[in-house]
CSV table of C-alpha atoms and ligand atoms in Angstrom, one decimal:
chain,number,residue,atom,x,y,z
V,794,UNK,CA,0.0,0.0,0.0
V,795,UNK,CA,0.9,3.2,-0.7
V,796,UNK,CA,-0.5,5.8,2.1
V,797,UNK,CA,-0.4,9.5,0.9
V,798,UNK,CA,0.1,11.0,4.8
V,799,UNK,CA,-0.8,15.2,5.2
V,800,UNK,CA,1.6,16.2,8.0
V,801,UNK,CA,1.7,19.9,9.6
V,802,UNK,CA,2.0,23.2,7.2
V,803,UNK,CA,3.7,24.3,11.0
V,804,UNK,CA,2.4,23.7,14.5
V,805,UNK,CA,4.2,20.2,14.6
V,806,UNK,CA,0.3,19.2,16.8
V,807,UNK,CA,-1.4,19.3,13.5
V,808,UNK,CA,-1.4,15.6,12.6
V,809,UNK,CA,-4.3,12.9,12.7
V,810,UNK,CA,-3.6,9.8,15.0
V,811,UNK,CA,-4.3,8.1,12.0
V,812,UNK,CA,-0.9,9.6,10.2
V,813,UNK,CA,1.4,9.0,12.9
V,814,UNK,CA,0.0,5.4,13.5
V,815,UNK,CA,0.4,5.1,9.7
V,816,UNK,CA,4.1,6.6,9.6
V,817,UNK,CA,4.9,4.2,12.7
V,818,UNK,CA,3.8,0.8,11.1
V,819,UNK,CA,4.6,1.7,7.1
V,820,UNK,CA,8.1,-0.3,6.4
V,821,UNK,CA,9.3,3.0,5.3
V,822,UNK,CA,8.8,7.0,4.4
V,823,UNK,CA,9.0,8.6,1.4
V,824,UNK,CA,10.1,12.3,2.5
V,825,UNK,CA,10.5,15.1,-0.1
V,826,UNK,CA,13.3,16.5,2.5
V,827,UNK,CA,14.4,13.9,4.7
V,828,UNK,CA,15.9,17.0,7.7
V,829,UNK,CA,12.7,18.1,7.8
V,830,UNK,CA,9.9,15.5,8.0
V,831,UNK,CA,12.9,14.0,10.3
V,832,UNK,CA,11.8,16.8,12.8
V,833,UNK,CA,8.4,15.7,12.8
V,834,UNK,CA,9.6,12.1,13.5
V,835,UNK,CA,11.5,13.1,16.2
V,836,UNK,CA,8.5,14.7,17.7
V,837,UNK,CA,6.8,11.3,17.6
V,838,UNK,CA,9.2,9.3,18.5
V,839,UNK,CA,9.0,7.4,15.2
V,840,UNK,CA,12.1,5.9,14.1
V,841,UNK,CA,11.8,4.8,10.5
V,842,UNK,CA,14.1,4.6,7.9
V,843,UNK,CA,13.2,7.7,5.6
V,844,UNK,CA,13.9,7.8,1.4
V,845,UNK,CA,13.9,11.0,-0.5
V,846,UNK,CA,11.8,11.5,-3.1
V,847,UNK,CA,11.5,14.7,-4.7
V,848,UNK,CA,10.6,16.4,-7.7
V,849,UNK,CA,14.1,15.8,-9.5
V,850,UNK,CA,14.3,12.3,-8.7
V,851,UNK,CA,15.7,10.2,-11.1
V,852,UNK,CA,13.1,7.7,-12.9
V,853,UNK,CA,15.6,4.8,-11.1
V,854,UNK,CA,14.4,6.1,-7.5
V,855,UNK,CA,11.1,5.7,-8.5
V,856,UNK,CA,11.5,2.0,-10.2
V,857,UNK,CA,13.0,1.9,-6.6
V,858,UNK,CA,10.1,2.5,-4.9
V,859,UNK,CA,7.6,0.5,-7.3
V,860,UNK,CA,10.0,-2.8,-6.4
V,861,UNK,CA,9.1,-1.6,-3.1
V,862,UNK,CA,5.3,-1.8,-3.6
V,863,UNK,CA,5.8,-4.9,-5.6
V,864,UNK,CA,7.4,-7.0,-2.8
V,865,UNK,CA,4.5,-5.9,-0.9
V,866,UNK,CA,6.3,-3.0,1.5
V,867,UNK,CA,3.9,-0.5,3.1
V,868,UNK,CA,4.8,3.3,2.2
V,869,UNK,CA,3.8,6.6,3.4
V,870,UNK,CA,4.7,9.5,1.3
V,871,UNK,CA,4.7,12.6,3.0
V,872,UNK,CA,6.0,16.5,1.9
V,873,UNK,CA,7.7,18.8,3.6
V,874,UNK,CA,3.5,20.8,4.6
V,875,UNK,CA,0.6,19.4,4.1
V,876,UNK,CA,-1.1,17.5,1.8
V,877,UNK,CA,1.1,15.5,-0.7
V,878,UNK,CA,0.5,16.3,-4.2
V,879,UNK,CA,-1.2,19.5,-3.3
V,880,UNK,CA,2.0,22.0,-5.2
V,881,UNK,CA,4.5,19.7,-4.2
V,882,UNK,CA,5.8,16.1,-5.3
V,883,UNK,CA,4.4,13.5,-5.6
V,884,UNK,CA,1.3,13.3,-8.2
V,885,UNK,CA,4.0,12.3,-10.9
V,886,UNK,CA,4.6,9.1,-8.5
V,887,UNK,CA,1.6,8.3,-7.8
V,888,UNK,CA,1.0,8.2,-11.5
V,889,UNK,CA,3.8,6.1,-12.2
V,890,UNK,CA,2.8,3.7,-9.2
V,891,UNK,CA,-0.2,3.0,-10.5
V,892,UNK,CA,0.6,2.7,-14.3
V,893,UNK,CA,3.2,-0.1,-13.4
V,894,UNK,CA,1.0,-1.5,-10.5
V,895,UNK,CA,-2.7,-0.5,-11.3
V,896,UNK,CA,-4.0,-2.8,-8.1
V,897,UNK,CA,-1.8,-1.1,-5.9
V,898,UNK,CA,-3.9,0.6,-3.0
V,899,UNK,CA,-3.0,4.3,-2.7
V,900,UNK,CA,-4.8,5.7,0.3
V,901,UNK,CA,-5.2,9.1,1.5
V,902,UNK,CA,-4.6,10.1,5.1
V,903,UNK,CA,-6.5,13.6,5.3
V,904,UNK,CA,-5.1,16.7,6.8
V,905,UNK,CA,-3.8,20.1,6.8
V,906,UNK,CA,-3.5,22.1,3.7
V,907,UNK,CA,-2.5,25.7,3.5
V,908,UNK,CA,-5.2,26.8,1.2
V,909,UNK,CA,-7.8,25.4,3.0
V,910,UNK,CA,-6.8,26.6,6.0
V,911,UNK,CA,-6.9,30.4,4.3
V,912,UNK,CA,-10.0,30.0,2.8
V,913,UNK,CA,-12.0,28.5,6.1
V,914,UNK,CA,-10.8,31.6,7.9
V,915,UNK,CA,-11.6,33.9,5.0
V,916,UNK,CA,-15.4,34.0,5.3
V,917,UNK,CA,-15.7,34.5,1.6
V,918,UNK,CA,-17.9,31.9,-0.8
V,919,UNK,CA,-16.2,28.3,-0.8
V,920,UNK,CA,-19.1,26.4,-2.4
V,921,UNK,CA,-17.5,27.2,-5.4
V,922,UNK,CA,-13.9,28.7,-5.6
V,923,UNK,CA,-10.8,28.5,-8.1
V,924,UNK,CA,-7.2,26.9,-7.1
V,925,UNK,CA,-4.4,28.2,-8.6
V,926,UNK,CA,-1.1,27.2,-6.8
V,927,UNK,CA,1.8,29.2,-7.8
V,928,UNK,CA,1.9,32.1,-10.1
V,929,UNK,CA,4.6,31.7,-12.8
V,930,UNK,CA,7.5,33.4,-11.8
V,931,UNK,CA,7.8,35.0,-15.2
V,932,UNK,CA,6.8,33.6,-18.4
V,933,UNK,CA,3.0,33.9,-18.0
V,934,UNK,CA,3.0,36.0,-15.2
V,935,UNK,CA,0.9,38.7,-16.8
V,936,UNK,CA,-1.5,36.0,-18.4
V,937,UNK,CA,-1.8,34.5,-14.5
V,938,UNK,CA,-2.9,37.7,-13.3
V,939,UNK,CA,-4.9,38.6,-16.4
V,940,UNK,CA,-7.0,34.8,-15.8
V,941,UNK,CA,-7.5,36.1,-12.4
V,942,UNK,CA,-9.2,39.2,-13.2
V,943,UNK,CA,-11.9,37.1,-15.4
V,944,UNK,CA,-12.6,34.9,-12.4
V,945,UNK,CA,-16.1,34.9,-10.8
V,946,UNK,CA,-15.6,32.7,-8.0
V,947,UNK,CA,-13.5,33.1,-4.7
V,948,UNK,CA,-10.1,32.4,-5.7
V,949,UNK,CA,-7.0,31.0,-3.5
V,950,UNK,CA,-3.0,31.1,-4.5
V,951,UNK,CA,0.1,30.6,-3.0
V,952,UNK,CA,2.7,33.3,-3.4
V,953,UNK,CA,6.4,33.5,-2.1
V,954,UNK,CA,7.7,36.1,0.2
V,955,UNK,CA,9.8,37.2,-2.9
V,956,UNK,CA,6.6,38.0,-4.8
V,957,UNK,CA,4.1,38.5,-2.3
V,958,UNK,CA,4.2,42.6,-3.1
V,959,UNK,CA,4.5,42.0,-6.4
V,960,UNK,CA,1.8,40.2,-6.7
V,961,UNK,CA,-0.7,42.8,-4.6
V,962,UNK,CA,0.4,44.9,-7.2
V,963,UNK,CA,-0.4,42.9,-10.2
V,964,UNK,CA,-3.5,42.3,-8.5
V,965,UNK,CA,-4.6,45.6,-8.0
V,966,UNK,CA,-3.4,47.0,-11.5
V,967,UNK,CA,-6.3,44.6,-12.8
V,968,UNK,CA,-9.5,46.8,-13.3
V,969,UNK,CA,-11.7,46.7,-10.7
V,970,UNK,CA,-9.8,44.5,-8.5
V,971,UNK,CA,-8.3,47.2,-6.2
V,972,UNK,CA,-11.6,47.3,-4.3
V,973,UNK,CA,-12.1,43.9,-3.8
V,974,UNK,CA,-11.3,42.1,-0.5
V,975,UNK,CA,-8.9,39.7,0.0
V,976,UNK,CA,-7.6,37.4,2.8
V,977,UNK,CA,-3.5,36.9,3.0
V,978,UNK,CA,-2.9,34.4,5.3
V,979,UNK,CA,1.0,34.7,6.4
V,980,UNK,CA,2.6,31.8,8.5
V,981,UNK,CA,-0.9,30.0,9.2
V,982,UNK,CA,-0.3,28.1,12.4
V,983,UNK,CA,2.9,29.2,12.7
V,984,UNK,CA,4.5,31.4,15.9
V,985,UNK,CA,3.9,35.0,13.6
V,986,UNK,CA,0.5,33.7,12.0
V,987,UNK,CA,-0.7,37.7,10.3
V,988,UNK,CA,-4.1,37.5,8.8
V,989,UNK,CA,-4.1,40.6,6.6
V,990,UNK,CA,-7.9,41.7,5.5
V,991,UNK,CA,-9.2,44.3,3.6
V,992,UNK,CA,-9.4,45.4,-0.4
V,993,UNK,CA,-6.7,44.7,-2.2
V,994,UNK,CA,-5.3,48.4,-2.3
V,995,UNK,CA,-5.5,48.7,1.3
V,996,UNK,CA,-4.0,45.0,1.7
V,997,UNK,CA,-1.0,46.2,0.0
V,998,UNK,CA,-0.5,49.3,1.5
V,999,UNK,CA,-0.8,48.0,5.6
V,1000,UNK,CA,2.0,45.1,4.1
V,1001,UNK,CA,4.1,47.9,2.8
V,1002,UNK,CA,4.5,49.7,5.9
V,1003,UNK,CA,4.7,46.1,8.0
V,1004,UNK,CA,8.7,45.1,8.4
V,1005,UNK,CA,7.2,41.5,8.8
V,1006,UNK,CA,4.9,41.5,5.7
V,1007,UNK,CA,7.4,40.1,3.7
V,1008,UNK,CA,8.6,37.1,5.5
V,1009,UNK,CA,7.2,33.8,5.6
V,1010,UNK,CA,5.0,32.1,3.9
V,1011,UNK,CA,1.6,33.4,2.2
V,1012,UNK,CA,-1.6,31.7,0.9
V,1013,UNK,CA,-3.7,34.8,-1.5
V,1014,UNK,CA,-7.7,34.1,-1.1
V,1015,UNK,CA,-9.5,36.8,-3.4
V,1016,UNK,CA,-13.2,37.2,-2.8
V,1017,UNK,CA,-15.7,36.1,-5.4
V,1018,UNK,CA,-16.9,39.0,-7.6
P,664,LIG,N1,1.3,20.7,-0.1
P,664,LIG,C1,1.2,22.0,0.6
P,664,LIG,C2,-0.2,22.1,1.2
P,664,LIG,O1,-0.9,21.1,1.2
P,664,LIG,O2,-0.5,23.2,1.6
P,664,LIG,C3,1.7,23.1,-0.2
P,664,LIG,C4,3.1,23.1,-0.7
P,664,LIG,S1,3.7,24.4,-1.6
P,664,LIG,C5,5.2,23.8,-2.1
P,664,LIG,C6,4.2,25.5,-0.3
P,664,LIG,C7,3.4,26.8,-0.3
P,664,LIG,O3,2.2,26.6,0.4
P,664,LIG,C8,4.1,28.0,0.4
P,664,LIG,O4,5.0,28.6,-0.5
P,664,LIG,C9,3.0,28.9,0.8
P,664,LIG,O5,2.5,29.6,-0.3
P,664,LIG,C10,1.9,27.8,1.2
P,664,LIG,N2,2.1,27.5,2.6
P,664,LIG,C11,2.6,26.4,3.1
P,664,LIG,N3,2.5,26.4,4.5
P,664,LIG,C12,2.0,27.7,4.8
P,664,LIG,C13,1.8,28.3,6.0
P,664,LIG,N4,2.0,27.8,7.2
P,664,LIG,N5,1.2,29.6,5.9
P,664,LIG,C14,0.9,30.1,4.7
P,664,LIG,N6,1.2,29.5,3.6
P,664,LIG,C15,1.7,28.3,3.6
């Protein structure tokens, strides 16, 4: 079995029995970067061997892992936040898993995601809303924002610190979209969580003139139109 295990997008407390029961009895971990999720096993007191995977492994490290499966080893694949697969390694495996084993069992162990987490706390429409993960760094960029701006629904985004007021920016150069309210979620369950609300224009002024707005790690939620 293959078990896809969320693990914290922090606060080291947010993880389901069921994952660290899982992480405990699975033969081994699949880790995107084996320092960190080692931190979380420390925490636990699980001591398991641990085998990188990441997005530039080599096709041989995934054969690896499918002669794994195949001699019927239990694995749990985790990231380095949240949800597996959610922006981060590990769809491409799963893919391959199944296409060379297509009765292996690949089970999902629910749990935190950062744009969940932004948009339950955002109080904007969620019965229908748009995810976009990362905005292209540069080619595309414009078209990104330009997408964005023809979007009805609520819509959620992950931005890096690096980009984060370049982004507010982009956002509010679109027409119409200076007055619309958005949620950035900094550091969500993290020691300097900042929940920044208001329009977008106001958003990125209050950052601007915060010496803190610019570390971390952000999630974008934009409110429907
Ligand atoms: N798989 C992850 C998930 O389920 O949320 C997302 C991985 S993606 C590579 C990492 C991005 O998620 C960060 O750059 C940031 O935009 C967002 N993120 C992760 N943890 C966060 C946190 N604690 N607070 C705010 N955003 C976070």
């Amino acid at each position: 079995m293959l078990y896809i295990v969320a693990t914290p997008i922090g606060n080291l407390e947010d993880i389901t029995l069921r994952a660290i029961d899982t992480m405990r009895s699975a033969d081994f971990i699949l880790a995107e970067d084996t320092r960190v999720t080692r931190v979380l096993l420390d925490k636990y007191e699980i001591s398991k061997e641990v085998i990188s995977y990441h997005q530039h492994s080599k096709i041989n490290k995934i054969e690896y892992i499918i002669e794994l499966l195949k001699s019927g080893k239990n694995l749990a694949l985790v990231s380095d936040a949240g949800t597996p697969g959610i922006n981060d390694p590990g769809n491409y495996l799963i893919n391959k898993v199944l296409e060379a084993l297509p009765d292996c069992r690949v089970i999902p162990l629910p749990g935190p995601n950062a744009a969940v987490a932004a948009l339950s706390i955002s109080g904007f429409p969620s019965d229908n809303f748009t995810y976009l993960g990362f905005p292209p760094h540069k080619k595309g960029r414009q078209t990104f924002f330009k997408k964005i701006g023809e979007i009805e629904e609520t819509i959620v985004f992950y931005e890096s610190k690096y980009r984060i007021m370049k982004a507010l920016e982009e956002l509010r150069d679109l027409s119409g979209m200076g007055d619309r309210l958005v949620v950035v979620a900094r550091e969500l369950t993290k020691q300097f969580e900042t929940i920044y609300r208001g329009t977008v224009s106001e958003i990125e002024k209050q950052m601007e003139s915060d010496k803190n707005s610019g570390l971390g790690e952000f999630v974008v939620v934009l409110k429907s139109k």
